[in-house]
Tab-separated table of N, CA and C in Angstrom:
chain	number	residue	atom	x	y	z
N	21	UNK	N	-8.450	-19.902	6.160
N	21	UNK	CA	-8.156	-18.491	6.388
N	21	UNK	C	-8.073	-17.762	5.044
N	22	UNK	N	-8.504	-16.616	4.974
N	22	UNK	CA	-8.225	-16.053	3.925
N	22	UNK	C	-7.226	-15.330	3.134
N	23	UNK	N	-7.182	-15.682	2.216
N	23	UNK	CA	-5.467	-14.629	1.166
N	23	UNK	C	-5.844	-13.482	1.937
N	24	UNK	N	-4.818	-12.627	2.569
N	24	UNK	CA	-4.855	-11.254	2.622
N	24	UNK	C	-3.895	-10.501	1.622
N	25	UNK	N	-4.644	-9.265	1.707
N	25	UNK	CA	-3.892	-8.684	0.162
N	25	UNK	C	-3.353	-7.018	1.277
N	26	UNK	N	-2.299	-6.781	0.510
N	26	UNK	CA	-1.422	-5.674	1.494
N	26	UNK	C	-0.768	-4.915	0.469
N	27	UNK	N	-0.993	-3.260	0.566
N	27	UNK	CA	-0.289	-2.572	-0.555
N	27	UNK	C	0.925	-1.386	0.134
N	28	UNK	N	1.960	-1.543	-0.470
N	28	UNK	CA	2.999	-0.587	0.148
N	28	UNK	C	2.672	0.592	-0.513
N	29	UNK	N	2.809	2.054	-0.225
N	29	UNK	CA	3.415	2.882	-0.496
N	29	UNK	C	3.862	3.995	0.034
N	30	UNK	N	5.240	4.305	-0.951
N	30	UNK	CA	6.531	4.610	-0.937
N	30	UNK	C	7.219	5.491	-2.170
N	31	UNK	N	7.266	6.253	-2.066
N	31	UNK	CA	7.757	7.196	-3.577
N	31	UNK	C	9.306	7.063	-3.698
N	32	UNK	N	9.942	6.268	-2.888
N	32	UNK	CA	11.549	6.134	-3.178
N	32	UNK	C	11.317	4.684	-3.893
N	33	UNK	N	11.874	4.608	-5.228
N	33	UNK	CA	12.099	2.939	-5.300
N	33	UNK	C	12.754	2.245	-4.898
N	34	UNK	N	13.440	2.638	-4.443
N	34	UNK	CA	15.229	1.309	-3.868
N	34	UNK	C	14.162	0.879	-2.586
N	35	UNK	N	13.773	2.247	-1.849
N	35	UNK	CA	12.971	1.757	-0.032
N	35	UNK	C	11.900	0.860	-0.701
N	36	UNK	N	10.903	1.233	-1.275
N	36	UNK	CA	9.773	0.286	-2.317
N	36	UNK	C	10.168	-0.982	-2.381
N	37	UNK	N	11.188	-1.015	-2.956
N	37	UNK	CA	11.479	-2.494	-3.376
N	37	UNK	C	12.228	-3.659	-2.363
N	38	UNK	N	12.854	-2.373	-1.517
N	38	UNK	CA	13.479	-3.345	-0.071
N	38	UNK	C	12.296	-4.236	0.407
N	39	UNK	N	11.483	-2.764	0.731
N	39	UNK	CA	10.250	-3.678	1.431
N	39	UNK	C	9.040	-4.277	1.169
N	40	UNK	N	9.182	-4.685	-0.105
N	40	UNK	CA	8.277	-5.607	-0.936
N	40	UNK	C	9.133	-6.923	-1.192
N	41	UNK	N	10.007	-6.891	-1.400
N	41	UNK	CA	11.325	-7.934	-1.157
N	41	UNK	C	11.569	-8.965	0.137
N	42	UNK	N	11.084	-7.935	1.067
N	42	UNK	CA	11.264	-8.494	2.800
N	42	UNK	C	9.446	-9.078	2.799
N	43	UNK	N	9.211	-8.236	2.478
N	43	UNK	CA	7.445	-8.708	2.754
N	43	UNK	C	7.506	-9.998	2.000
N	44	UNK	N	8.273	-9.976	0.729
N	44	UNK	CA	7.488	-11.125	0.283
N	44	UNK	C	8.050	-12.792	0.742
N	45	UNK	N	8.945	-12.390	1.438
N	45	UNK	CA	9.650	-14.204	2.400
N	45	UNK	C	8.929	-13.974	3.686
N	46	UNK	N	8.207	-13.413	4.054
N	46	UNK	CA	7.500	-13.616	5.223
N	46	UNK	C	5.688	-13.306	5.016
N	47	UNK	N	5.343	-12.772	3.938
N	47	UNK	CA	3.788	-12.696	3.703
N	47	UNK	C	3.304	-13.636	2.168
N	48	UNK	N	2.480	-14.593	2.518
N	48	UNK	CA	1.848	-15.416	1.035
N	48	UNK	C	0.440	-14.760	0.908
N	49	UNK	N	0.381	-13.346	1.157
N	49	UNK	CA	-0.771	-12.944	0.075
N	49	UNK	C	-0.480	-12.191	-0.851
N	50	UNK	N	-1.295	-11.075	-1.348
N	50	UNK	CA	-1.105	-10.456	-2.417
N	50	UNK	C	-0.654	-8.741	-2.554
N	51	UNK	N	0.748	-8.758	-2.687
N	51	UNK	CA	1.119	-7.688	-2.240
N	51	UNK	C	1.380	-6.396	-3.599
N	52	UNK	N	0.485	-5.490	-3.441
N	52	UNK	CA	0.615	-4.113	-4.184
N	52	UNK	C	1.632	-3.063	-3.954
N	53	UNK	N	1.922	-2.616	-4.905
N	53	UNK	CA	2.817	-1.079	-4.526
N	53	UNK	C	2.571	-0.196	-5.605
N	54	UNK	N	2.545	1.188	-4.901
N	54	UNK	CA	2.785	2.039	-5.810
N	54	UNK	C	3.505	3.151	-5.179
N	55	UNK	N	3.690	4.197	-5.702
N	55	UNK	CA	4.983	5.096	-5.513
N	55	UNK	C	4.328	6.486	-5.507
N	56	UNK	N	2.792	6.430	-5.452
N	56	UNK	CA	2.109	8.104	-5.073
N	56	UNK	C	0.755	7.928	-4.412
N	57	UNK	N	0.054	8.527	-3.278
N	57	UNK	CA	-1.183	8.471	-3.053
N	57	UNK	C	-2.066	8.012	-4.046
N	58	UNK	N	-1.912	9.087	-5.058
N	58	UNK	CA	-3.227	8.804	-5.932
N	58	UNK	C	-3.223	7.179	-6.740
N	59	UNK	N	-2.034	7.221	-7.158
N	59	UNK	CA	-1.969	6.009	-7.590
N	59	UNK	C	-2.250	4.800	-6.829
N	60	UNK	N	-2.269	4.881	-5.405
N	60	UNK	CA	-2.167	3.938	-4.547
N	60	UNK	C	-3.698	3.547	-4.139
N	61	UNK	N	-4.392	4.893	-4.438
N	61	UNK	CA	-5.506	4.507	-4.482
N	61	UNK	C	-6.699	3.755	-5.286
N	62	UNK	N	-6.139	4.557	-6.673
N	62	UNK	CA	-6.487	3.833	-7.982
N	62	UNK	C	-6.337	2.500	-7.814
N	63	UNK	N	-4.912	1.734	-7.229
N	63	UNK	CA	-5.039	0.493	-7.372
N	63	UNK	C	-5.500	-0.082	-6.693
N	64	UNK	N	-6.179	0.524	-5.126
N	64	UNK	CA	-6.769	-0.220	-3.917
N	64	UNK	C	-7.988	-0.292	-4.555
N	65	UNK	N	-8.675	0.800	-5.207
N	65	UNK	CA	-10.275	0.420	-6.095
N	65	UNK	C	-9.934	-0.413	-7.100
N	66	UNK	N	-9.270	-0.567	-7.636
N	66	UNK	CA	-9.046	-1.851	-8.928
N	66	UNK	C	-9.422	-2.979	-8.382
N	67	UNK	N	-8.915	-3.288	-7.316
N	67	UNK	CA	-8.583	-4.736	-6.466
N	67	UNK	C	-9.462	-4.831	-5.446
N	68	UNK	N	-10.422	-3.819	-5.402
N	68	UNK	CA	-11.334	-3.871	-4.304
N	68	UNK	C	-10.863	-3.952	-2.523
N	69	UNK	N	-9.955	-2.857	-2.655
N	69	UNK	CA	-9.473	-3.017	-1.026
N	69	UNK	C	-8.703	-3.635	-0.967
N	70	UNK	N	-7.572	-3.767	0.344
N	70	UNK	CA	-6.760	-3.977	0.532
N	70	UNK	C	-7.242	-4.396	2.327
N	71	UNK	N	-6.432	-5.162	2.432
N	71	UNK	CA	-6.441	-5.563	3.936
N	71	UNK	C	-5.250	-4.940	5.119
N	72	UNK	N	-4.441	-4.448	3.915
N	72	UNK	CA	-3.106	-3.763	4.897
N	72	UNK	C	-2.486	-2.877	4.293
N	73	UNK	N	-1.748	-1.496	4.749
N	73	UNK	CA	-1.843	-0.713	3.758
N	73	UNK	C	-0.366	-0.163	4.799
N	74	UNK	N	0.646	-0.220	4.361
N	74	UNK	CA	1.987	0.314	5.068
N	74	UNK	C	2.533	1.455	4.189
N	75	UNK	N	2.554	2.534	4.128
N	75	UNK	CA	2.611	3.661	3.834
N	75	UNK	C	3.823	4.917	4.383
N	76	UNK	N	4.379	5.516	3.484
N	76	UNK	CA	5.788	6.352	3.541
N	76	UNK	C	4.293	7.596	3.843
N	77	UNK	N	4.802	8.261	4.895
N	77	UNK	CA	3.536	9.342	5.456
N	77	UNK	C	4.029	11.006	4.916
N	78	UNK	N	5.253	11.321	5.091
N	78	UNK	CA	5.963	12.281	3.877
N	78	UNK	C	6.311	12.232	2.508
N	79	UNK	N	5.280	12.429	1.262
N	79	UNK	CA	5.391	12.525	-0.168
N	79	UNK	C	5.246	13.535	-0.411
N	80	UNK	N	5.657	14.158	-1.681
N	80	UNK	CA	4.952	15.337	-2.341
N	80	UNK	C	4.172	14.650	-3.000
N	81	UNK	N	2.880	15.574	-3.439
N	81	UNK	CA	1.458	15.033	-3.810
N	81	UNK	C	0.602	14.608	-3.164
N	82	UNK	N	0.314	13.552	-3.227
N	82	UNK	CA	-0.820	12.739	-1.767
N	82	UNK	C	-0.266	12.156	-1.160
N	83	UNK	N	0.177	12.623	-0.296
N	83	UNK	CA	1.289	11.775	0.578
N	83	UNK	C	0.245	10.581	1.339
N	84	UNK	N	1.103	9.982	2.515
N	84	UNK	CA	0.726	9.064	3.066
N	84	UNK	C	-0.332	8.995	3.624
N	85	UNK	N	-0.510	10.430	4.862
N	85	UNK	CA	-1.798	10.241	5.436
N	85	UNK	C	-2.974	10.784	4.776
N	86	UNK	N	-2.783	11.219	3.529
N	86	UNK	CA	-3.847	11.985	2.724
N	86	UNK	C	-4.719	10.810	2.032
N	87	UNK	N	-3.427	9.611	1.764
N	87	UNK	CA	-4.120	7.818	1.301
N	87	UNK	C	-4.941	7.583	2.073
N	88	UNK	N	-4.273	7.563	3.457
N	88	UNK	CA	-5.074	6.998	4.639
N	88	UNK	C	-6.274	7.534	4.788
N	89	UNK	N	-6.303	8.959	4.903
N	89	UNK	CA	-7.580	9.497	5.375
N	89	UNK	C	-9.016	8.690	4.179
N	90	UNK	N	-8.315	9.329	2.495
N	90	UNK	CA	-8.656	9.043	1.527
N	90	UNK	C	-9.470	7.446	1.205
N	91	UNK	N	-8.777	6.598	1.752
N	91	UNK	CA	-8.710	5.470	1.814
N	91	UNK	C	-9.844	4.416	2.280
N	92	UNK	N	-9.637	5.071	4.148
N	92	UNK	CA	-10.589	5.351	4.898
N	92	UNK	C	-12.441	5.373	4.704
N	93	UNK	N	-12.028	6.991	4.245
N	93	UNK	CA	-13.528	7.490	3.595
N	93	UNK	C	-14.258	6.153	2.838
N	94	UNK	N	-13.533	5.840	1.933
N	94	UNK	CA	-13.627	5.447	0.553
N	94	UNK	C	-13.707	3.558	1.265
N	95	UNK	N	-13.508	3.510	2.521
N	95	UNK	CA	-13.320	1.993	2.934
N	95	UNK	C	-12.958	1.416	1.805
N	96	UNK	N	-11.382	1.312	1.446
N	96	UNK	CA	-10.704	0.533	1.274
N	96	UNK	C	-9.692	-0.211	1.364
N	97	UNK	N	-9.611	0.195	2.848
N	97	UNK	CA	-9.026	-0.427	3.873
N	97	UNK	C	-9.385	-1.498	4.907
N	98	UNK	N	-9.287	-2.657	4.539
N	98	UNK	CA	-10.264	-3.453	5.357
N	98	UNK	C	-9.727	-3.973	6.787
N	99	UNK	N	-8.693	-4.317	7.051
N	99	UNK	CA	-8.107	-4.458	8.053
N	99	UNK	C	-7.811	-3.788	9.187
């Protein structure tokens, strides 16, 4: 089966880090975060996609579904 790779984002750090914390005793792939759309995207093209993408949907800036849509387009969302 293959590593799946999964990126949070979340612009609060304490929530960020809860749930990268919890993800990581129950998921053995490769888990990303970042703390703004844009950034979140930058790092989904670094890494070539992401297989799972759990996302805070109210940010200022690029919020959540603006990733998603963004994301989408851009298929780098593979899952």
């Amino acid at each position: 089966m293959k590593n799946l790779s999964l990126l949070v984002l979340e612009d609060h750090p304490f929530q960020r880090m809860v749930v990268v914390m919890a993800l990581r005793t129950i998921f053995n792939g490769r888990i990303y975060e970042a703390a703004e759309g844009g950034e979140a995207l930058a790092l989904a093209k670094a890494c070539g996609g992401v297989d799972i993408a759990i996302c805070d949907l109210q940010m200022a800036g690029t919020d959540g579904l603006a990733f998603l849509r963004q994301a989408s387009e851009a298929r780098l969302v593979h899952g």
